[in-house]
Every structure is written in structure tokens, then in C-alpha cells.
CSV table of C-alpha atoms in Angstrom, one decimal:
chain,number,residue,atom,x,y,z
U,1,ALA,CA,-12.5,55.0,53.0
U,2,GLN,CA,-12.5,55.3,56.7
U,3,SER,CA,-9.3,55.3,58.8
U,4,VAL,CA,-8.2,55.8,62.4
U,5,THR,CA,-4.7,57.2,63.3
U,6,GLN,CA,-3.2,57.0,66.7
U,7,PRO,CA,0.0,59.0,66.2
U,8,ASP,CA,1.7,57.9,69.4
U,9,ALA,CA,2.8,54.2,69.5
U,10,ARG,CA,4.1,54.6,73.0
U,11,VAL,CA,3.4,57.1,75.9
U,12,THR,CA,5.0,57.2,79.3
U,13,VAL,CA,3.6,59.2,82.1
U,14,SER,CA,4.3,59.3,85.8
U,15,GLU,CA,1.8,58.0,88.3
U,16,GLY,CA,-0.6,60.8,89.3
U,17,ALA,CA,0.0,62.8,86.2
U,18,SER,CA,-2.7,63.7,83.7
U,19,LEU,CA,-3.0,61.8,80.4
U,20,GLN,CA,-4.1,62.4,76.9
U,21,LEU,CA,-4.0,59.8,74.1
U,22,ARG,CA,-4.6,61.1,70.7
U,23,CYS,CA,-6.9,59.8,68.0
U,24,LYS,CA,-7.7,61.2,64.6
U,25,TYR,CA,-10.3,59.6,62.3
U,26,SER,CA,-11.3,60.0,58.7
U,27,TYR,CA,-14.9,59.3,57.7
U,28,SER,CA,-17.4,61.2,55.6
U,29,GLY,CA,-20.4,60.0,57.5
U,30,THR,CA,-21.5,60.3,61.2
U,31,PRO,CA,-18.9,58.3,63.1
U,32,TYR,CA,-19.5,55.9,66.0
U,33,LEU,CA,-16.3,56.1,68.0
U,34,PHE,CA,-14.9,54.0,70.8
U,35,TRP,CA,-11.9,53.6,73.0
U,36,TYR,CA,-11.0,50.1,74.1
U,37,VAL,CA,-8.2,49.0,76.5
U,38,GLN,CA,-6.2,45.8,76.3
U,39,TYR,CA,-4.4,44.5,79.3
U,40,PRO,CA,-1.6,41.9,78.9
U,41,ARG,CA,-2.8,38.5,77.7
U,42,GLN,CA,-6.4,39.7,77.5
U,43,GLY,CA,-8.9,40.7,75.0
U,44,LEU,CA,-10.1,44.3,74.4
U,45,GLN,CA,-12.5,45.9,76.8
U,46,LEU,CA,-14.7,48.9,76.2
U,47,LEU,CA,-13.8,52.1,78.0
U,48,LEU,CA,-16.3,54.4,76.4
U,49,LYS,CA,-18.2,55.2,73.2
U,50,TYR,CA,-19.7,58.2,71.4
U,51,TYR,CA,-22.2,58.5,68.7
U,52,SER,CA,-24.2,61.7,69.4
U,53,GLY,CA,-24.9,64.4,72.0
U,54,ASP,CA,-22.5,65.9,74.4
U,55,PRO,CA,-19.0,65.7,72.8
U,56,VAL,CA,-17.4,64.8,76.1
U,57,VAL,CA,-18.2,61.2,77.1
U,58,GLN,CA,-17.4,59.6,80.4
U,59,GLY,CA,-16.1,56.1,80.7
U,60,VAL,CA,-15.0,53.6,83.2
U,61,ASN,CA,-12.2,54.2,85.8
U,62,GLY,CA,-12.2,58.0,85.4
U,63,PHE,CA,-11.5,58.0,81.6
U,64,GLU,CA,-13.2,60.5,79.4
U,65,ALA,CA,-13.0,61.4,75.7
U,66,GLU,CA,-13.8,64.5,73.7
U,67,PHE,CA,-15.2,64.3,70.2
U,68,SER,CA,-14.4,67.1,67.8
U,69,LYS,CA,-16.0,67.1,64.4
U,70,SER,CA,-14.0,70.1,63.2
U,71,ASN,CA,-10.7,68.4,64.1
U,72,SER,CA,-11.8,64.8,63.3
U,73,SER,CA,-10.5,63.8,66.6
U,74,PHE,CA,-11.5,61.7,69.6
U,75,HIS,CA,-8.8,62.1,72.2
U,76,LEU,CA,-8.9,60.1,75.5
U,77,ARG,CA,-8.1,61.8,78.8
U,78,LYS,CA,-7.6,61.0,82.4
U,79,ALA,CA,-6.9,63.5,85.2
U,80,SER,CA,-4.6,61.3,87.3
U,81,VAL,CA,-3.2,58.0,86.1
U,82,HIS,CA,-2.6,54.9,88.2
U,83,TRP,CA,0.0,52.2,87.6
U,84,SER,CA,-2.8,49.8,86.8
U,85,ASP,CA,-3.7,51.9,83.8
U,86,SER,CA,-0.6,50.6,82.0
U,87,ALA,CA,-2.0,48.8,78.9
U,88,VAL,CA,-2.6,49.3,75.2
U,89,TYR,CA,-5.4,51.6,74.2
U,90,PHE,CA,-7.2,51.4,70.9
U,91,CYS,CA,-9.3,54.0,69.2
U,92,VAL,CA,-12.0,52.5,67.1
U,93,LEU,CA,-14.4,53.8,64.4
U,94,SER,CA,-17.6,52.0,63.4
U,95,ALA,CA,-19.0,53.0,60.1
U,96,GLY,CA,-22.0,50.7,60.4
U,97,GLY,CA,-22.4,46.9,60.0
U,98,TYR,CA,-19.2,45.0,60.2
U,99,LYS,CA,-17.1,48.0,59.1
U,100,VAL,CA,-15.1,48.5,62.3
U,101,VAL,CA,-11.7,50.2,61.9
U,102,PHE,CA,-9.1,49.9,64.7
U,103,GLY,CA,-6.3,52.2,65.2
U,104,SER,CA,-2.9,50.7,65.7
U,105,GLY,CA,-2.9,51.2,69.4
U,106,THR,CA,-1.0,53.3,71.9
U,107,ARG,CA,1.0,51.5,74.6
U,108,LEU,CA,0.7,53.4,77.9
U,109,LEU,CA,3.4,52.9,80.5
U,110,VAL,CA,2.8,54.5,83.9
U,111,SER,CA,6.0,54.9,85.9
U,112,PRO,CA,6.1,55.0,89.7
Q,1,GLU,CA,-21.8,40.2,82.4
Q,2,ALA,CA,-21.1,39.5,78.7
Q,3,ALA,CA,-18.9,36.5,78.2
Q,4,VAL,CA,-16.9,35.3,75.2
Q,5,THR,CA,-14.7,32.2,75.7
Q,6,GLN,CA,-12.0,31.1,73.3
Q,7,SER,CA,-10.3,27.8,73.2
Q,8,PRO,CA,-7.5,26.8,73.2
Q,9,ARG,CA,-5.5,29.7,74.8
Q,10,ASN,CA,-2.4,28.5,73.1
Q,11,LYS,CA,-1.8,26.3,70.1
Q,12,VAL,CA,1.3,25.1,68.3
Q,13,ALA,CA,0.7,23.6,64.9
Q,14,VAL,CA,2.8,22.3,62.0
Q,15,THR,CA,2.8,23.7,58.5
Q,16,GLY,CA,0.2,22.1,56.4
Q,17,GLY,CA,-1.8,20.9,59.4
Q,18,LYS,CA,-5.5,21.7,60.2
Q,19,VAL,CA,-6.3,24.0,63.0
Q,20,THR,CA,-9.6,24.9,64.5
Q,21,LEU,CA,-10.1,27.8,66.9
Q,22,SER,CA,-13.3,27.8,68.9
Q,23,CYS,CA,-15.4,30.6,70.4
Q,24,ASN,CA,-18.5,30.5,72.6
Q,25,GLN,CA,-20.6,33.4,73.7
Q,26,THR,CA,-23.3,33.5,76.3
Q,27,ASN,CA,-24.4,37.1,75.3
Q,28,ASN,CA,-27.1,36.0,72.9
Q,29,HIS,CA,-25.6,38.4,70.4
Q,30,ASN,CA,-26.4,37.8,66.7
Q,31,ASN,CA,-23.1,39.1,65.4
Q,32,MET,CA,-19.8,37.3,65.9
Q,33,TYR,CA,-16.3,38.2,64.6
Q,34,TRP,CA,-12.8,36.7,64.2
Q,35,TYR,CA,-9.9,39.1,64.2
Q,36,ARG,CA,-6.1,38.6,64.2
Q,37,GLN,CA,-3.8,40.9,66.0
Q,38,ASP,CA,-0.2,41.4,64.8
Q,39,THR,CA,2.3,44.0,65.8
Q,40,GLY,CA,1.9,47.2,63.8
Q,41,HIS,CA,-1.4,46.2,62.3
Q,42,GLY,CA,-3.9,46.5,65.1
Q,43,LEU,CA,-6.8,44.1,64.7
Q,44,ARG,CA,-7.8,42.9,61.3
Q,45,LEU,CA,-11.2,41.2,60.5
Q,46,ILE,CA,-11.0,37.7,59.1
Q,47,HIS,CA,-14.6,36.5,59.1
Q,48,TYR,CA,-17.8,37.5,60.7
Q,49,SER,CA,-21.4,36.1,61.1
Q,50,TYR,CA,-24.8,37.7,61.5
Q,51,GLY,CA,-26.3,34.6,63.0
Q,52,ALA,CA,-26.4,30.8,63.0
Q,53,GLY,CA,-25.7,29.3,59.6
Q,54,SER,CA,-24.2,32.5,58.2
Q,55,THR,CA,-20.6,33.4,57.6
Q,56,GLU,CA,-19.1,36.4,55.7
Q,57,LYS,CA,-15.7,37.3,54.5
Q,58,GLY,CA,-13.9,40.1,56.3
Q,59,ASP,CA,-10.9,42.0,55.1
Q,60,ILE,CA,-8.3,39.2,55.2
Q,61,PRO,CA,-10.2,35.9,54.6
Q,62,ASP,CA,-7.6,34.1,52.5
Q,63,GLY,CA,-6.5,30.8,54.1
Q,64,TYR,CA,-9.3,30.8,56.6
Q,65,LYS,CA,-12.8,29.3,56.8
Q,66,ALA,CA,-15.5,30.0,59.4
Q,67,SER,CA,-18.4,28.0,60.8
Q,68,ARG,CA,-21.4,29.2,62.8
Q,69,PRO,CA,-23.4,26.2,63.8
Q,70,SER,CA,-25.4,27.9,66.5
Q,71,GLN,CA,-26.0,31.3,68.0
Q,72,GLU,CA,-23.4,30.6,70.7
Q,73,ASN,CA,-20.5,29.1,68.7
Q,74,PHE,CA,-18.3,30.4,66.0
Q,75,SER,CA,-15.2,28.6,64.8
Q,76,LEU,CA,-12.2,29.6,62.7
Q,77,ILE,CA,-10.6,26.9,60.6
Q,78,LEU,CA,-7.2,26.9,59.0
Q,79,GLU,CA,-7.3,23.9,56.6
Q,80,LEU,CA,-3.6,24.2,55.7
Q,81,ALA,CA,-1.8,26.2,58.3
Q,82,THR,CA,1.2,28.3,57.2
Q,83,PRO,CA,3.8,30.2,59.3
Q,84,SER,CA,2.3,33.5,58.2
Q,85,GLN,CA,-0.8,32.6,60.2
Q,86,THR,CA,1.2,32.7,63.4
Q,87,SER,CA,-0.7,35.4,65.3
Q,88,VAL,CA,-3.0,36.1,68.2
Q,89,TYR,CA,-6.6,35.5,67.3
Q,90,PHE,CA,-9.6,37.2,68.9
Q,91,CYS,CA,-13.2,36.3,68.8
Q,92,ALA,CA,-15.8,39.0,69.6
Q,93,SER,CA,-19.6,39.2,69.7
Q,94,GLY,CA,-21.5,42.3,69.0
Q,95,ASP,CA,-24.4,44.1,70.6
Q,96,ALA,CA,-25.9,46.6,68.2
Q,97,ARG,CA,-29.1,47.2,70.2
Q,98,THR,CA,-28.2,50.7,71.3
Q,99,GLY,CA,-27.2,51.7,67.8
Q,100,ALA,CA,-23.4,51.8,67.9
Q,101,GLU,CA,-22.2,48.2,68.1
Q,102,THR,CA,-20.2,47.4,71.2
Q,103,LEU,CA,-17.8,44.4,70.8
Q,104,TYR,CA,-17.1,42.0,73.5
Q,105,PHE,CA,-13.9,40.1,73.1
Q,106,GLY,CA,-12.5,36.8,74.3
Q,107,SER,CA,-9.1,36.6,75.8
Q,108,GLY,CA,-7.5,35.4,72.6
Q,109,THR,CA,-5.7,32.3,71.2
Q,110,ARG,CA,-2.0,32.5,70.6
Q,111,LEU,CA,-1.3,30.4,67.5
Q,112,THR,CA,2.2,29.4,66.5
Q,113,VAL,CA,2.7,27.6,63.2
Q,114,LEU,CA,6.1,25.9,62.8
């Protein structure tokens, strides 16, 4: 069975600092992987997605993620965070069809 | 811009009452989904649909029904609401045309069952 683990429930970084949010997945096939962001009182919005090719994918607002098959990981990064990046971030795995598995989310707090 | 609209935004219901949550999408996507979001559980799939007239059970369908009368509309129905169904519900539509399906979410309905 497929699964997604986001080991950090909460991450706090200072504004302007770099960021990495961790995601590990378990899936025997070729994964389609996504990062979504959820701002307060809103639905999830797509940041970026990966399903083949260059393991580093670029997303919106300066976010990028790196896929590692050997480590079964898909970590999200940003070089310099802004206070408006404070939100909950979800790593998501699609195994085809309706089988979409969400991680439990990482709440990011950006301090001034 | 893909658009998924949910109504109502907030709902308070009584135990045993009937609740209908509505979702409308203007994306012309075939696939639509209902999820609930609870602290510590991420999002869990309740029902989904591949097109008008179809509904399928997701991972946690008990206590819920779904209806897809048209391409644009997908409803979630709680015939006999219980306090355990207090949650935030999200509707999404899916675009699989590029291979990996991207989901477009509504803003959610916060349901409280007293």
C-alpha cells in the first residue's frame, strides 16, 4: 500500500531564511508527487508536481522540490521565505485513478 | 482560472438531521471528489465521481451519500448527521489530461453537528 509521511508537524523559520520541508513516500510503482499549500480558511492549491524527467521541479512563488527515488523522498525547498509563506503544506502521492494519498501536513510559521 | 465553489461555507446541524453540501465546478473536469479534513488525519476521501450520473465510494463512505446530476455539480449528503461528522469538507475537481491528475479545491465547508 502507498503512504506519505511528513515527519515534521510544525516548522518555524525566520523571514529570509531558507526552508526545507520533508516528505517520504512509500509506493512500489512510479509515483506522481505533488506539493499543495493551504492558507487559512482556504482549500489546497497546487505548488508543484513531478512525474518524470528532471528530479528538481520548480513551482510557484520560488518553491522547488527534489525527487529522490533512492531515498523515496520529495522534499520541498525555498531559498528565502517570506511571512506570507506561513501556511500548511501537504505532500501528496498519486498512484493513479482516485488513489491519492495525502500526507498529514506541515504547518510552517515564518517569524519576523 | 479553474474554479470550484462550495456552499454553504459554514453549517450547523442537529444530530439526526439531513445535511446537503453542494459543489460546483466550472473547469469542465470529469472527476470530482469529496474529502474531509480533520486534525491529525490530513484529507480523507469520502466519495468521488468520474462524470455525470456516476458516484463511487472512497475510503470512508459510511454515513455519506453523493450525487452527481451534471458535469458541474457534485453534492455530499448526510442523511442522518452525527457529531462525529463534524469536520471541514472539501470538494475538488480533477484534471488528468497531462497524466498526473491535478486537483482543484474549493474553499471548504465547515460543518458542526450538535
